[in-house]
Amino acid sequence: MKKIEVKVSSTFELEKSVCNHGFFMMAPNRWIPSTKTLTRPLRLLPHHHHHSSNVTISISQPCSTSLSITLLDDRIISPSQQQEIMDQVKRMLRLSKEDEKQVKEFHRLHEEAAKRGFGRLFRNPSLFEDVVKSLLLCGCRFQRSLEMAKGLCKLQKWLGKKCKWGNFPSAQELANLESEELLRNKCKLGYRAGLVMCLAKAVADGEIKLLDYELDNMQLGDEESMFQKLKTIKGFGDFVTCNVLMCMGFYDRIPIDSETIRHIKQVIHQRKECQRKNIKAMVKEIYDKYAPFQTLAYWYVPPP
DNA sequence: GCTGTTCAAGCCTTGTCACC
DNA sequence: GGTGACAAGGCTTGAACAGC
């Protein structure tokens, strides 16, 4: 079993960087609380004549200054593939220099979060997976979103691919499906099947350049134009768009859904007057002082 | 800018009815 | 009366759209 070490700053805490909003619970991510380990498959780019392949990893934090990535399959990994694995882990846990900078700035505004080492929101290894999962959150309870993600991870098996642990399908894999019926009926995506299929095709055809979106955003820092651009995609309302912006690292528009009302009412502020009607105003009132990191502050849950 | 309405899907509750 | 099967409708979600 091969291990890769990744150095992290001493303020980094794996559990806090993983267990914050719902994505860490969605397949193929699996968090094991007893060992504080995150396990999931990652996709490796096609090499030479081979198709893209999966490698299963688990991430743990043996000490405060380093992470340990364990490769669970018995296979030889080239140096460039090792780099691919590290890049994806860095994306999930937001370990880039830019992320580090944002966390520090946020901590200047939010003393309590700084004290508890909170400031990184979990992501999936690719923006495409983030986007699809954001769509899965729509129009149902979270439990069903979890089942849909599981269904999508079984897709590779149904398509006859040999893999121990089904990975989340890529845009290419989804775009190559004959019809959306498999997504609709077997993965139980319902009406979301059409949206996901449409998105996958647009991404695979290069109509929507997700990679560019991600690369551009940090350099340009133009959230408004990114918001407008994302909003044109079918199925992207305010909630999904803000959730995707959050994944990209723009934190000043909080993704508001029904969960937000519960969140504010019961968990955080004991504010009973919170309703669907006034939720926007209340969120603004409570979190605007943390601008431009409102979404980070929103996901910070103080200890009981 | 907002409001309200409609849409979609599946789960949940309730209602109906035959049967023992 | 109690029970089980099944159907109908309600509830829930965010997006989309119409209207102001």
Short mmCIF file of C-alpha atoms (C1' of nucleotides) in Angstrom, two decimals:
data_model
loop_
_atom_site.label_atom_id
_atom_site.label_comp_id
_atom_site.label_asym_id
_atom_site.label_seq_id
_atom_site.Cartn_x
_atom_site.Cartn_y
_atom_site.Cartn_z
CA MET A 1 0.00 0.00 0.00
CA LYS A 2 1.45 3.28 -1.09
CA LYS A 3 1.29 6.47 0.92
CA ILE A 4 1.70 10.09 -0.11
CA GLU A 5 2.46 12.78 2.44
CA VAL A 6 1.10 16.30 2.06
CA LYS A 7 2.33 19.09 4.31
CA VAL A 8 -0.34 21.37 5.76
CA SER A 9 -0.25 24.42 7.96
CA SER A 10 -0.61 23.71 11.67
CA THR A 11 -4.02 25.43 11.76
CA PHE A 12 -5.45 22.88 9.33
CA GLU A 13 -7.81 20.28 10.70
CA LEU A 14 -9.09 17.53 8.42
CA GLU A 15 -12.38 16.92 10.19
CA LYS A 16 -13.32 20.61 10.13
CA SER A 17 -12.38 20.90 6.48
CA VAL A 18 -14.52 17.91 5.51
CA CYS A 19 -17.56 17.85 7.78
CA ASN A 20 -19.14 21.23 7.15
CA HIS A 21 -21.86 21.30 4.52
CA GLY A 22 -23.69 18.32 2.99
CA PHE A 23 -21.29 17.37 0.19
CA PHE A 24 -19.03 15.16 2.30
CA MET A 25 -21.95 12.80 2.89
CA MET A 26 -22.73 12.36 -0.79
CA ALA A 27 -21.39 9.29 -2.61
CA PRO A 28 -18.75 8.42 -3.50
CA ASN A 29 -17.40 10.38 -0.55
CA ARG A 30 -17.33 8.40 2.66
CA TRP A 31 -16.30 9.86 5.97
CA ILE A 32 -15.50 7.46 8.77
CA PRO A 33 -15.91 9.37 12.04
CA SER A 34 -14.18 6.86 14.27
CA THR A 35 -10.91 7.09 12.35
CA LYS A 36 -11.50 10.59 10.96
CA THR A 37 -10.75 9.32 7.49
CA LEU A 38 -12.17 10.31 4.12
CA THR A 39 -12.29 7.58 1.51
CA ARG A 40 -13.33 7.80 -2.15
CA PRO A 41 -12.21 6.97 -5.67
CA LEU A 42 -10.41 9.55 -7.79
CA ARG A 43 -10.22 9.71 -11.54
CA LEU A 44 -6.88 9.59 -13.30
CA LEU A 45 -6.50 11.05 -16.77
CA PRO A 46 -6.13 8.65 -19.70
CA HIS A 47 -2.53 7.72 -20.38
CA HIS A 48 -1.28 6.60 -23.79
CA HIS A 49 -3.97 4.30 -25.14
CA HIS A 50 -5.75 3.65 -21.89
CA HIS A 51 -9.07 5.06 -20.79
CA SER A 52 -9.33 7.17 -17.70
CA SER A 53 -9.12 5.01 -14.63
CA ASN A 54 -10.04 5.15 -10.98
CA VAL A 55 -7.89 4.88 -7.93
CA THR A 56 -9.32 4.61 -4.43
CA ILE A 57 -7.70 6.72 -1.76
CA SER A 58 -8.19 7.46 1.87
CA ILE A 59 -7.10 10.66 3.53
CA SER A 60 -6.19 10.97 7.19
CA GLN A 61 -4.24 13.38 9.35
CA PRO A 62 -1.64 11.55 11.39
CA CYS A 63 -0.25 14.77 12.85
CA SER A 64 -1.09 18.47 12.85
CA THR A 65 1.30 19.39 10.05
CA SER A 66 0.73 16.65 7.52
CA LEU A 67 -1.91 14.67 5.70
CA SER A 68 -1.51 11.10 4.64
CA ILE A 69 -3.05 9.87 1.39
CA THR A 70 -3.21 6.10 1.23
CA LEU A 71 -3.75 4.34 -2.10
CA LEU A 72 -6.03 1.41 -1.41
CA ASP A 73 -5.66 -0.43 -4.73
CA ASP A 74 -2.59 -2.44 -5.58
CA ARG A 75 -1.41 -0.59 -8.61
CA ILE A 76 1.60 1.26 -9.85
CA ILE A 77 1.25 5.03 -9.91
CA SER A 78 3.46 7.19 -12.07
CA PRO A 79 4.85 10.48 -10.72
CA SER A 80 2.45 12.47 -12.87
CA GLN A 81 -0.46 10.41 -11.62
CA GLN A 82 0.71 11.02 -8.09
CA GLN A 83 0.58 14.72 -8.86
CA GLU A 84 -2.97 14.33 -10.20
CA ILE A 85 -4.00 12.70 -6.94
CA MET A 86 -2.43 15.49 -4.90
CA ASP A 87 -4.08 18.16 -7.03
CA GLN A 88 -7.51 16.62 -6.51
CA VAL A 89 -6.99 16.27 -2.77
CA LYS A 90 -5.86 19.88 -2.64
CA ARG A 91 -9.02 20.90 -4.44
CA MET A 92 -11.27 18.95 -2.09
CA LEU A 93 -9.66 20.35 1.04
CA ARG A 94 -8.83 23.81 -0.34
CA LEU A 95 -5.12 23.66 0.30
CA SER A 96 -3.93 26.10 -2.37
CA LYS A 97 -2.10 29.29 -1.49
CA GLU A 98 -5.09 31.30 -2.63
CA ASP A 99 -7.35 29.28 -0.30
CA GLU A 100 -4.91 29.82 2.53
CA LYS A 101 -5.02 33.56 1.93
CA GLN A 102 -8.81 33.62 1.97
CA VAL A 103 -8.98 31.63 5.19
CA LYS A 104 -6.65 34.10 6.86
CA GLU A 105 -8.68 37.09 5.69
CA PHE A 106 -11.87 35.43 6.88
CA HIS A 107 -10.35 34.74 10.28
CA ARG A 108 -9.57 38.42 10.69
CA LEU A 109 -13.33 39.06 10.45
CA HIS A 110 -14.52 36.08 12.46
CA GLU A 111 -12.64 35.57 15.68
CA GLU A 112 -14.60 32.55 16.82
CA ALA A 113 -14.10 30.69 13.55
CA ALA A 114 -10.40 31.51 13.76
CA LYS A 115 -10.17 30.09 17.25
CA ARG A 116 -11.79 26.86 16.16
CA GLY A 117 -9.85 26.56 12.92
CA PHE A 118 -12.88 26.74 10.67
CA GLY A 119 -12.64 28.33 7.25
CA ARG A 120 -12.56 25.70 4.52
CA LEU A 121 -15.65 24.32 2.85
CA PHE A 122 -15.41 20.83 1.45
CA ARG A 123 -15.51 20.28 -2.31
CA ASN A 124 -15.49 17.34 -4.66
CA PRO A 125 -12.44 16.58 -6.80
CA SER A 126 -13.95 18.30 -9.85
CA LEU A 127 -16.15 21.31 -10.46
CA PHE A 128 -18.36 19.15 -12.65
CA GLU A 129 -19.15 16.88 -9.70
CA ASP A 130 -19.83 19.95 -7.55
CA VAL A 131 -22.22 21.32 -10.16
CA VAL A 132 -24.17 18.08 -10.67
CA LYS A 133 -24.45 17.55 -6.93
CA SER A 134 -25.74 21.08 -6.54
CA LEU A 135 -28.49 20.19 -9.01
CA LEU A 136 -29.28 17.05 -7.01
CA LEU A 137 -30.10 19.19 -3.98
CA CYS A 138 -33.09 20.75 -5.74
CA GLY A 139 -36.70 19.95 -5.10
CA CYS A 140 -36.31 17.14 -2.58
CA ARG A 141 -35.12 16.35 0.89
CA PHE A 142 -31.46 15.73 1.54
CA GLN A 143 -31.94 12.00 2.02
CA ARG A 144 -33.12 11.67 -1.55
CA SER A 145 -30.21 13.74 -2.83
CA LEU A 146 -27.93 11.21 -1.14
CA GLU A 147 -29.69 8.36 -2.94
CA MET A 148 -29.39 10.10 -6.28
CA ALA A 149 -25.64 10.53 -5.79
CA LYS A 150 -25.37 6.84 -4.91
CA GLY A 151 -27.34 5.98 -8.04
CA LEU A 152 -24.98 8.00 -10.22
CA CYS A 153 -22.01 6.21 -8.68
CA LYS A 154 -23.50 2.86 -9.67
CA LEU A 155 -23.67 3.99 -13.27
CA GLN A 156 -20.16 2.79 -14.10
CA LYS A 157 -21.09 -0.68 -12.93
CA TRP A 158 -24.27 -0.72 -15.00
CA LEU A 159 -22.23 0.33 -17.99
CA GLY A 160 -20.09 -2.75 -17.47
CA LYS A 161 -16.96 -1.11 -16.11
CA LYS A 162 -14.93 -3.11 -13.68
CA CYS A 163 -14.40 -1.14 -10.52
CA LYS A 164 -14.56 -1.90 -6.86
CA TRP A 165 -15.97 1.42 -5.88
CA GLY A 166 -18.15 3.24 -8.38
CA ASN A 167 -16.91 6.71 -9.03
CA PHE A 168 -19.05 9.72 -9.81
CA PRO A 169 -19.56 9.80 -13.58
CA SER A 170 -17.63 12.30 -15.69
CA ALA A 171 -19.28 14.69 -18.12
CA GLN A 172 -18.01 12.52 -20.98
CA GLU A 173 -19.49 9.35 -19.53
CA LEU A 174 -22.86 10.99 -19.02
CA ALA A 175 -22.83 12.61 -22.44
CA ASN A 176 -22.14 9.22 -24.04
CA LEU A 177 -25.29 7.68 -22.59
CA GLU A 178 -27.81 6.72 -25.25
CA SER A 179 -30.66 8.41 -23.44
CA GLU A 180 -31.48 9.97 -20.13
CA GLU A 181 -33.76 7.08 -19.20
CA LEU A 182 -31.02 5.33 -17.24
CA LEU A 183 -30.52 8.47 -15.17
CA ARG A 184 -34.23 8.98 -14.77
CA ASN A 185 -35.24 5.44 -13.88
CA LYS A 186 -32.22 3.63 -12.45
CA CYS A 187 -30.43 6.52 -10.78
CA LYS A 188 -33.80 7.95 -9.76
CA LEU A 189 -32.94 11.49 -10.78
CA GLY A 190 -36.47 12.19 -12.00
CA TYR A 191 -36.82 15.46 -13.88
CA ARG A 192 -33.21 16.30 -12.97
CA ALA A 193 -32.07 13.63 -15.45
CA GLY A 194 -32.72 16.00 -18.36
CA LEU A 195 -30.86 18.86 -16.71
CA VAL A 196 -27.83 16.72 -15.86
CA MET A 197 -27.75 15.20 -19.34
CA CYS A 198 -27.99 18.60 -20.98
CA LEU A 199 -25.20 19.97 -18.79
CA ALA A 200 -22.96 16.95 -19.37
CA LYS A 201 -23.33 17.29 -23.14
CA ALA A 202 -22.60 21.01 -23.06
CA VAL A 203 -19.51 20.43 -20.93
CA ALA A 204 -18.32 17.51 -23.05
CA ASP A 205 -18.82 19.52 -26.26
CA GLY A 206 -16.95 22.46 -24.82
CA GLU A 207 -19.99 24.73 -24.90
CA ILE A 208 -19.67 25.27 -21.19
CA LYS A 209 -16.02 25.49 -20.22
CA LEU A 210 -16.10 24.62 -16.55
CA LEU A 211 -12.35 24.36 -16.30
CA ASP A 212 -11.98 27.87 -17.65
CA TYR A 213 -14.58 29.13 -15.24
CA GLU A 214 -12.56 27.77 -12.40
CA LEU A 215 -9.22 29.04 -13.66
CA ASP A 216 -10.57 32.47 -14.53
CA ASN A 217 -12.41 33.15 -11.36
CA MET A 218 -9.50 33.57 -9.02
CA GLN A 219 -7.60 35.81 -11.37
CA LEU A 220 -10.47 38.01 -12.43
CA GLY A 221 -12.32 37.95 -9.15
CA ASP A 222 -15.47 39.08 -10.91
CA GLU A 223 -18.26 37.40 -9.05
CA GLU A 224 -21.11 39.31 -10.65
CA SER A 225 -20.24 38.25 -14.20
CA MET A 226 -19.71 34.66 -13.06
CA PHE A 227 -23.11 34.71 -11.40
CA GLN A 228 -24.73 35.96 -14.61
CA LYS A 229 -22.87 33.41 -16.72
CA LEU A 230 -23.87 30.48 -14.51
CA LYS A 231 -27.45 31.67 -14.27
CA THR A 232 -27.97 31.08 -18.00
CA ILE A 233 -27.45 27.32 -17.58
CA LYS A 234 -30.69 25.38 -17.53
CA GLY A 235 -31.69 24.39 -14.01
CA PHE A 236 -29.54 27.08 -12.40
CA GLY A 237 -31.68 29.25 -10.18
CA ASP A 238 -30.43 31.41 -7.33
CA PHE A 239 -29.77 28.50 -5.00
CA VAL A 240 -27.80 26.30 -7.39
CA THR A 241 -25.84 29.24 -8.78
CA CYS A 242 -24.83 30.45 -5.32
CA ASN A 243 -23.91 26.93 -4.29
CA VAL A 244 -21.64 26.59 -7.31
CA LEU A 245 -20.11 30.01 -6.64
CA MET A 246 -19.39 28.83 -3.12
CA CYS A 247 -17.59 25.79 -4.55
CA MET A 248 -15.57 28.09 -6.80
CA GLY A 249 -14.48 30.17 -3.84
CA PHE A 250 -16.87 33.11 -4.02
CA TYR A 251 -18.45 33.47 -0.63
CA ASP A 252 -20.54 36.60 -0.65
CA ARG A 253 -23.86 35.13 -1.84
CA ILE A 254 -25.26 32.60 0.60
CA PRO A 255 -27.13 29.72 -1.09
CA ILE A 256 -30.54 30.02 0.55
CA ASP A 257 -32.87 27.03 0.64
CA SER A 258 -35.42 25.55 3.02
CA GLU A 259 -32.58 24.27 5.18
CA THR A 260 -31.48 27.86 5.75
CA ILE A 261 -34.66 28.63 7.66
CA ARG A 262 -34.18 25.64 9.95
CA HIS A 263 -30.50 26.47 10.34
CA ILE A 264 -31.14 30.01 11.52
CA LYS A 265 -34.26 29.27 13.51
CA GLN A 266 -33.08 26.38 15.60
CA VAL A 267 -29.38 25.81 15.44
CA ILE A 268 -27.65 29.11 15.29
CA HIS A 269 -29.58 32.12 16.39
CA GLN A 270 -32.68 30.83 18.12
CA ARG A 271 -34.63 33.21 15.99
CA LYS A 272 -38.17 31.99 15.71
CA GLU A 273 -39.48 34.79 13.55
CA CYS A 274 -37.54 33.43 10.61
CA GLN A 275 -39.78 32.46 7.71
CA ARG A 276 -39.70 31.95 4.00
CA LYS A 277 -40.81 35.54 3.52
CA ASN A 278 -38.08 37.25 5.49
CA ILE A 279 -35.25 34.76 5.15
CA LYS A 280 -33.31 36.85 2.64
CA ALA A 281 -33.41 39.95 4.81
CA MET A 282 -32.47 37.99 7.91
CA VAL A 283 -29.52 36.30 6.25
CA LYS A 284 -28.36 39.72 5.12
CA GLU A 285 -28.77 41.17 8.57
CA ILE A 286 -26.89 38.36 10.27
CA TYR A 287 -24.07 37.68 7.84
CA ASP A 288 -23.34 40.86 5.92
CA LYS A 289 -20.79 41.93 8.47
CA TYR A 290 -18.58 39.07 7.30
CA ALA A 291 -18.51 40.29 3.69
CA PRO A 292 -17.10 39.03 1.40
CA PHE A 293 -17.09 35.75 3.32
CA GLN A 294 -20.76 35.48 4.27
CA THR A 295 -21.10 31.88 3.11
CA LEU A 296 -18.13 30.81 5.22
CA ALA A 297 -19.66 32.45 8.27
CA TYR A 298 -22.98 30.84 7.43
CA TRP A 299 -21.57 27.33 7.56
CA TYR A 300 -19.74 27.94 10.79
CA VAL A 301 -21.65 26.15 13.53
CA PRO A 302 -20.64 27.16 17.04
CA PRO A 303 -20.16 24.44 19.63
CA PRO A 304 -23.21 23.66 21.79
"C1'" DG B 1 -36.95 44.30 -7.83
"C1'" DC B 2 -40.60 41.70 -5.67
"C1'" DT B 3 -44.61 38.59 -5.41
"C1'" DG B 4 -47.52 34.64 -6.50
"C1'" DT B 5 -48.38 30.59 -9.25
"C1'" DT B 6 -47.19 26.46 -11.64
"C1'" DC B 7 -44.24 22.51 -12.51
"C1'" DA B 8 -41.94 18.16 -11.44
"C1'" DA B 9 -40.98 13.82 -8.48
"C1'" DG B 10 -41.47 10.84 -4.72
"C1'" DC B 11 -42.73 10.19 -0.04
"C1'" DC B 12 -46.28 10.50 3.36
"C1'" DT B 13 -50.80 10.69 5.09
"C1'" DT B 14 -55.42 9.82 4.60
"C1'" DG B 15 -59.48 7.66 2.53
"C1'" DT B 16 -61.89 3.80 0.55
"C1'" DC B 17 -63.29 -0.76 0.20
"C1'" DA B 18 -63.41 -5.67 0.42
"C1'" DC B 19 -62.60 -9.37 3.34
"C1'" DC B 20 -62.28 -12.08 7.63
"C1'" DG C 1 -64.68 -4.19 14.65
"C1'" DG C 2 -60.07 -5.25 12.82
"C1'" DT C 3 -56.97 -5.86 8.94
"C1'" DG C 4 -54.73 -5.43 4.65
"C1'" DA C 5 -54.45 -3.68 -0.09
"C1'" DC C 6 -54.61 -0.05 -2.87
"C1'" DA C 7 -55.60 4.67 -4.63
"C1'" DA C 8 -55.92 9.54 -4.25
"C1'" DG C 9 -54.41 13.56 -2.79
"C1'" DG C 10 -51.25 16.45 -0.01
"C1'" DC C 11 -46.73 17.96 1.10
"C1'" DT C 12 -42.16 19.18 0.12
"C1'" DT C 13 -38.42 21.11 -2.73
"C1'" DG C 14 -36.24 24.90 -6.00
"C1'" DA C 15 -36.77 26.51 -10.74
"C1'" DA C 16 -39.29 28.95 -14.10
"C1'" DC C 17 -42.41 32.18 -15.44
"C1'" DA C 18 -46.00 35.72 -15.42
"C1'" DG C 19 -47.50 39.90 -13.56
"C1'" DC C 20 -46.89 44.24 -11.32
#
